[in-house]
Structures are given as C-alpha cells and as structure tokens.
Backbone as a ProteinNet text record, in pm:
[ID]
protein_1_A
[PRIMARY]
XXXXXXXXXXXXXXXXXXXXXXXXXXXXXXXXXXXXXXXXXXXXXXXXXXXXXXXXXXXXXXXXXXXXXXXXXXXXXXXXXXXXXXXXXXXXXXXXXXXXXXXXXXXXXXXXXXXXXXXXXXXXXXXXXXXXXXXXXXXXX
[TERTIARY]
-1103.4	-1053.6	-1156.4	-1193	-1281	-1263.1	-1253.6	-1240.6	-1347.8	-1310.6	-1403.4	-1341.5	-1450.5	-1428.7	-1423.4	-1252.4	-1274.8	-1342.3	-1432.9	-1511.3	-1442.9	-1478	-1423.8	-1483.8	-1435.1	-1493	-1522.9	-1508.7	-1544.1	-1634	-1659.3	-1729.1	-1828.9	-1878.3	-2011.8	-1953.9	-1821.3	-1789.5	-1702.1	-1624.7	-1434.1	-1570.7	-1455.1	-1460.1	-1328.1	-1291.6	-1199.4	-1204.3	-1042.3	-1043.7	-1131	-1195.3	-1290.5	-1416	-1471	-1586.9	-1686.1	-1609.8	-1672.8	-1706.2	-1820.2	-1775.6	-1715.9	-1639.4	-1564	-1631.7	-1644	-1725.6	-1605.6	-1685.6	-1623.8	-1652.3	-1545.7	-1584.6	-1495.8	-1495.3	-1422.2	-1336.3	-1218.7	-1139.9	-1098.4	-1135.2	-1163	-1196.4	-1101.5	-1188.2	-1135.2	-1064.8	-972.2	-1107.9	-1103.4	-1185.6	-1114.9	-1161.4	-1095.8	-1153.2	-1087.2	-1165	-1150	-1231	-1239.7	-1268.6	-1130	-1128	-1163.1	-1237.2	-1270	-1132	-1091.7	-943.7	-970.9	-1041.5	-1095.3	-1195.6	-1145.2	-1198.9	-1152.3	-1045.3	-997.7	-1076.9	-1048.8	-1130.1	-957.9	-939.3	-840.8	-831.1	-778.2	-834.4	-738.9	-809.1	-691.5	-738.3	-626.9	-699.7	-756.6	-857.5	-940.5	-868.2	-798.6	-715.4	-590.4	-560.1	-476.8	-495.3	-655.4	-701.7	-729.4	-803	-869.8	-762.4	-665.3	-568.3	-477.9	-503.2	-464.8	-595.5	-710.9	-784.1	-811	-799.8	-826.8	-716.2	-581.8	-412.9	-485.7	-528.5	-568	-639.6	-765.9	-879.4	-807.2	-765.8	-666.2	-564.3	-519.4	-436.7	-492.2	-607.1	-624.9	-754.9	-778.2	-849.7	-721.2	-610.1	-509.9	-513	-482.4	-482.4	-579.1	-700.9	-796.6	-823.7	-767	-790.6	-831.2	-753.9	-813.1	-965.3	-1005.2	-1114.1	-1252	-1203.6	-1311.5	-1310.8	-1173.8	-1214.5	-1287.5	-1306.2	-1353	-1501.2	-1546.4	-1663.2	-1731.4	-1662.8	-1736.8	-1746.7	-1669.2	-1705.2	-1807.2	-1846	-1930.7	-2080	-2080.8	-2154.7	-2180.6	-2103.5	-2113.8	-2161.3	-2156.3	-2158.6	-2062.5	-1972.2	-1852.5	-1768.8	-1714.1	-1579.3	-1496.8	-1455	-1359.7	-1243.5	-1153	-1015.5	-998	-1107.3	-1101.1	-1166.5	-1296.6	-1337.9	-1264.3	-1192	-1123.6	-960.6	-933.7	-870.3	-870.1	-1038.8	-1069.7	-1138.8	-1138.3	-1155.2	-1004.4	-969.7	-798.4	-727.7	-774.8	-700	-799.3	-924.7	-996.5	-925.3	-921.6	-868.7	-725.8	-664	-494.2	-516.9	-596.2	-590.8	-705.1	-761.6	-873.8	-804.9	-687.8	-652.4	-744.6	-749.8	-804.8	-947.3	-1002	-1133.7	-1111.1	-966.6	-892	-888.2	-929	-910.3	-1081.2	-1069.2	-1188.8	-1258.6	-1382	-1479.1	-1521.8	-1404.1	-1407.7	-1499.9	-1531.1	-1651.3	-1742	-1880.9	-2008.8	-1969.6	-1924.5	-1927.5	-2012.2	-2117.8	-2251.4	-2291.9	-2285.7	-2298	-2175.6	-2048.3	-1950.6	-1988.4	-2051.4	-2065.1	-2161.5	-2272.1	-2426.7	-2355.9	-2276.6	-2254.4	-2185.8	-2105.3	-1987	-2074.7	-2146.8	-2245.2	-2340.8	-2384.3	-2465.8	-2399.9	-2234	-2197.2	-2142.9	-2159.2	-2136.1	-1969.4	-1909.3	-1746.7	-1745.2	-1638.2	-1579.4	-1446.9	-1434.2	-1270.2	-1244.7	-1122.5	-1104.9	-913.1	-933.9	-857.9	-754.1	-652.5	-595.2	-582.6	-558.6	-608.5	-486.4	-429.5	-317	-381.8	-461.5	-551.7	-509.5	-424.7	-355.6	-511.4	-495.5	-575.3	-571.4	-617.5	-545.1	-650.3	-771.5	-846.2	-952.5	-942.5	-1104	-1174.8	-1244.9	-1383.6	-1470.3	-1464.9	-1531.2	-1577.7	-1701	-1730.3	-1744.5	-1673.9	-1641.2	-1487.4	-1408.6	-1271.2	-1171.7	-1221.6	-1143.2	-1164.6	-1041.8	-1071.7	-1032.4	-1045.3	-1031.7	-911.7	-839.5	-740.6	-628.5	-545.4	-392.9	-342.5	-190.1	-104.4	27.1
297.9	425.2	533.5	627.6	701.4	872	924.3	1077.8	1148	1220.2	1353.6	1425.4	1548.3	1650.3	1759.4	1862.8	1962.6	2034.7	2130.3	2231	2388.2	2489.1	2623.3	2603.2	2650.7	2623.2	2779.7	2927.2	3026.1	3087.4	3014.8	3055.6	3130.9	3278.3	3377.9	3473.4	3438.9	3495.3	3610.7	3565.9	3654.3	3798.1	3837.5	4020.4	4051	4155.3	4192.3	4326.7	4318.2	4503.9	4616.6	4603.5	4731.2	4665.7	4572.2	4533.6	4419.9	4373.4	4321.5	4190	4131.9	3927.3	3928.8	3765.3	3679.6	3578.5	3490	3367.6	3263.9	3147.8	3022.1	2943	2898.3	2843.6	2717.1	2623.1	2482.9	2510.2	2484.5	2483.9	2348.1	2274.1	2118.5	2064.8	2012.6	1964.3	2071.7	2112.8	2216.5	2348.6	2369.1	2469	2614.7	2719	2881.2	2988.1	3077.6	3167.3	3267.9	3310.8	3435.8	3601.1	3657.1	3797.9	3889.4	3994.5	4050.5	4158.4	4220.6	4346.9	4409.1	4520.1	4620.1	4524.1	4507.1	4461.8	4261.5	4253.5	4092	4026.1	3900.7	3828.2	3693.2	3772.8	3669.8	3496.8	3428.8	3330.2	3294.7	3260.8	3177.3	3068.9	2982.8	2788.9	2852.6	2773.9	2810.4	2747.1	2665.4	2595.9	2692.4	2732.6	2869.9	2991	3008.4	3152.9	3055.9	2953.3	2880.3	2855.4	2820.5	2760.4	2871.6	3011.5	3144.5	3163.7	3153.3	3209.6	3133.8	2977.5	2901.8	2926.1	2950.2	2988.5	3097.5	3187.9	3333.9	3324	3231	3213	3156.1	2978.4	2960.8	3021	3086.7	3209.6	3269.9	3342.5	3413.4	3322.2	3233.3	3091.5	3021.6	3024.8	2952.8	3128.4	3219.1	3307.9	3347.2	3310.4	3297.9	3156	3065.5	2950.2	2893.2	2966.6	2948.7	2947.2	3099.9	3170.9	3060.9	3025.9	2936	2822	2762.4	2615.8	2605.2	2749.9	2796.7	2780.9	2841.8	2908.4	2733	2653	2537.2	2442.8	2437.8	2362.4	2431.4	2503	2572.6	2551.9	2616.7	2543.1	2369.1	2326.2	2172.6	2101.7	2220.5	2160.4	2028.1	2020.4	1908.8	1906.1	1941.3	2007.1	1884.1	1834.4	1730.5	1758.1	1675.7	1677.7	1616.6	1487.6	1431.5	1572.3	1625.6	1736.7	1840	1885.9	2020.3	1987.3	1846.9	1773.3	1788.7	1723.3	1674.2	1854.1	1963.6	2102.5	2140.5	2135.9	2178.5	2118.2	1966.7	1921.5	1946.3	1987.7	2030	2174.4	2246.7	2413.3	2380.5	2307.1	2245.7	2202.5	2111.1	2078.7	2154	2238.7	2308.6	2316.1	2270.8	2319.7	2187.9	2095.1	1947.2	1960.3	2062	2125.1	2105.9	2141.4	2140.7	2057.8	1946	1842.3	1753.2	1753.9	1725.5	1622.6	1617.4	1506.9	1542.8	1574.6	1690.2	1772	1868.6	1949.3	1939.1	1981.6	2017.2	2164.5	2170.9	2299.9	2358.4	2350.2	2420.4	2492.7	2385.3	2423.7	2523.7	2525.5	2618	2721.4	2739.5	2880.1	2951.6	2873.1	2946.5	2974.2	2893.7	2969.5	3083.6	3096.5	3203.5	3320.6	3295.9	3410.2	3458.4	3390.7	3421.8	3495	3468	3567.7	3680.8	3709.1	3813.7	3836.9	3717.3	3670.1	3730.8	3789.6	3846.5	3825.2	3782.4	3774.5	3828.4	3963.5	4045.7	3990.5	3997.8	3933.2	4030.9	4020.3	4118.3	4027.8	4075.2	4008.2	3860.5	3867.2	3771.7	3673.6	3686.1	3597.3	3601.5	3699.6	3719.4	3776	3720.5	3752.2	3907.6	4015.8	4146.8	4183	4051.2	4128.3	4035.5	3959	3906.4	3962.3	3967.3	4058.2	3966.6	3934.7	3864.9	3927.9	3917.7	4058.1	4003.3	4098.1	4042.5	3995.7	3958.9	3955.7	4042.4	4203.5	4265	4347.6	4432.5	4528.3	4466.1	4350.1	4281.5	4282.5	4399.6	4391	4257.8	4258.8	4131.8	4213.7	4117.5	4175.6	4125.1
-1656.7	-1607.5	-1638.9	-1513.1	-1554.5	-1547.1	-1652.9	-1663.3	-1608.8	-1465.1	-1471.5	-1530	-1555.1	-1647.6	-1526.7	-1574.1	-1470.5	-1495.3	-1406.5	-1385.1	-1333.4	-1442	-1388.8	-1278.7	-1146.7	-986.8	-968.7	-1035.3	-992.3	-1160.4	-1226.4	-1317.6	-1256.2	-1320.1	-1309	-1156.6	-1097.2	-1005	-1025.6	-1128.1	-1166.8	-1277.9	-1222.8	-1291.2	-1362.2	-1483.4	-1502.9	-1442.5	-1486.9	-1391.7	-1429	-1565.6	-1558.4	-1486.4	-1412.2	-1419.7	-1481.3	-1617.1	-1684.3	-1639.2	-1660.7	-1614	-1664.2	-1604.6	-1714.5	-1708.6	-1829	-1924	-1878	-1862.2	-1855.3	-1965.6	-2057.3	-2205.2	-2160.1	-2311.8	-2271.8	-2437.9	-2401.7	-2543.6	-2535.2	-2628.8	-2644.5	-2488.1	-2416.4	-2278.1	-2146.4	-2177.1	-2089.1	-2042.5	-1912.9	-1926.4	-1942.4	-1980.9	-1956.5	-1919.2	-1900.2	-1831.1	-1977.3	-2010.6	-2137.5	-2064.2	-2091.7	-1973.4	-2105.7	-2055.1	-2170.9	-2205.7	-2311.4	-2322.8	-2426.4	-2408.1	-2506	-2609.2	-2738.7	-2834.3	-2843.4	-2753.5	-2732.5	-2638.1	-2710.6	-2568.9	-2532.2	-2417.2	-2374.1	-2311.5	-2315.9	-2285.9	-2192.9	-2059.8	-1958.2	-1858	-1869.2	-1843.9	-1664.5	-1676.2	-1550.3	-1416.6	-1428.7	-1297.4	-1277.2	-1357.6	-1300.2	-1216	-1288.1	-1176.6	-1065.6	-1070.8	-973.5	-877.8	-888.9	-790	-726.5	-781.9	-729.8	-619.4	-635.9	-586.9	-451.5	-429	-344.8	-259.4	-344.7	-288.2	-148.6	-237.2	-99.9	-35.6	-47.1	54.5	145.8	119	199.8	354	273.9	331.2	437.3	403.6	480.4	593	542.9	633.6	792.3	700.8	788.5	901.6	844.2	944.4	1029.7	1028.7	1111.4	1165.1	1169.7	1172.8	1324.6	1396.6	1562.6	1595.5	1526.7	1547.3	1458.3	1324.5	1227.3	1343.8	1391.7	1441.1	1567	1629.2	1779.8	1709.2	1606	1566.9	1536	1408.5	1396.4	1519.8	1586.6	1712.1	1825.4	1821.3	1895.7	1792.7	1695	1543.3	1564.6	1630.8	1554.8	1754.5	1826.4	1975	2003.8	1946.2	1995.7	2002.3	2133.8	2138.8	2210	2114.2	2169.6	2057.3	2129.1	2033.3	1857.4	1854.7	1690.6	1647.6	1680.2	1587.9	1547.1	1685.6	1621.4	1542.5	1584.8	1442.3	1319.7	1298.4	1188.1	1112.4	1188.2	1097.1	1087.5	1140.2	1150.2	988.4	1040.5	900.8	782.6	753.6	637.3	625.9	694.4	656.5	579.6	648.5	594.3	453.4	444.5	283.1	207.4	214.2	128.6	11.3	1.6	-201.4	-278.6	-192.8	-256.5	-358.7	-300.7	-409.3	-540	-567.7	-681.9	-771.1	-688.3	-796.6	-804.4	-934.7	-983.4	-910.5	-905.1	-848.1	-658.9	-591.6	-498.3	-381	-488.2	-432.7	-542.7	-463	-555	-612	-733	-827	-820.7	-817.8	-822.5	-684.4	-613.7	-467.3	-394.3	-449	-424.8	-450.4	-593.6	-654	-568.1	-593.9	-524.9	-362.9	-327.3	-173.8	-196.4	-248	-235.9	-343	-425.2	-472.8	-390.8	-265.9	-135.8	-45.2	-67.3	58.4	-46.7	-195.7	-268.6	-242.6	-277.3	-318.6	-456.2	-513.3	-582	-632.2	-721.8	-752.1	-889.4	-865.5	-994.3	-1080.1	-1217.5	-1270	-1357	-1408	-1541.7	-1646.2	-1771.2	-1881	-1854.1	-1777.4	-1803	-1727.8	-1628.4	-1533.4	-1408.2	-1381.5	-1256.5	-1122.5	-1030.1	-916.8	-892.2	-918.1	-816.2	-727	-677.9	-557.7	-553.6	-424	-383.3	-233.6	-293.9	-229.3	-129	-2.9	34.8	189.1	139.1	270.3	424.3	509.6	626.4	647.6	529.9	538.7	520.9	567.7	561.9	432.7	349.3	283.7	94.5	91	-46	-91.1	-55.2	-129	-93.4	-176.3	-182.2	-155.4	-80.4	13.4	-70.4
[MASK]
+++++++++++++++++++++++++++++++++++++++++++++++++++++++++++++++++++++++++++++++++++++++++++++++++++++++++++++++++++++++++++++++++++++++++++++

C-alpha cells in the first residue's frame, strides 16, 4: 500500500486579509496553512482552504462552461461530440485535483501564479476573495 503525501495545492498563493502571505507548513504529515493574526500565527489544515477554493473556481467554471468548452474545442480544432464530452466531463469533476497524486502541484501553482490568481483568507481559513483576473470583480457571492 502506497501513501502519497498531500500537498498544500495553493501554497505562496493565499493572502490574509491585511495582505500578508500565508506559509504552507506540515504538522506531522497533515499539511496547513499558517495565517498570520497580529502577533499569532494561526494554523489551518490546507485541504480545507483548498477544497473552498477549488469549490469557487469550480463554480464559476460551471457558469461559463458553454463558453470554456466553445473556446477548448476551437483550441483543440476538434469539434466532435467525444471531445466536447470529454471537457464537459473534466469541468464536472475538477474537485478530483483534490485528491492526492492527481495534479502536478507545482505545475498548478506556477500556472495560476502566471495568470496572478489570488486567494484571500480570515484567520479561521475562510475564503473571502479570489482574484483571478479576467473573472470578473474577485469578489464571493
């Protein structure tokens, strides 16, 4: 039986509400997110913000979802029925990132730090805003 190890998936990305980063540490194998609170350093398990944050991309992915599956098939020049299937059903399950082994962590980050993605946190680890330019005005609804 073989253990991957989960990976904070937005480590060097999350902000707290004044600005500050937040640090991705490992408390024994668990990863966390460390939010900074005045003089505290809070600690919150990283699959929590993570699975908030993929929750809203999500979201607002399924609500454009016509327009992405118009765009990659035009992108991908193959417009037949398995393709716009087979994006249809990737947008449907995008929570699957979630689970370890998955996606390239590394390669998630550096993309979503290329399109200057943003995700702001409160000390509790609650989501109150991702920033992803071109989607509108960041704020949660």
């Amino acid at each position: 039986m073989s253990h991957v190890i989960r990976r904070p998936l937005f480590a060097d990305l999350i902000f707290n509400e004044q600005g500050q980063p937040v640090k991705a540490v490992y408390v024994g194998t668990v990863p966390h997110y460390v939010v900074p609170d005045g003089d505290f350093q809070r600690h919150v398990e990283a699959e929590y913000v993570d699975r908030q944050i993929v929750g809203l991309m999500q979201e607002r992915i399924l609500a454009m979802r016509d327009f992405i599956t118009a765009g990659v098939i035009h992108m991908l020049g193959q417009e037949d029925l398995f393709t716009r299937a087979s994006i249809e059903h990737a947008i449907e399950n995008m929570d699957r990132i979630l689970e370890p082994g998955n996606v390239d962590v590394d390669e998630l980050r550096t993309t979503l730090w290329m399109l200057k993605f943003r995700a702001t946190v409160s000390v509790h680890g609650e989501v109150t805003r991702l920033e992803v330019p071109g989607w509108g005005d960041g704020e949660n609804e």
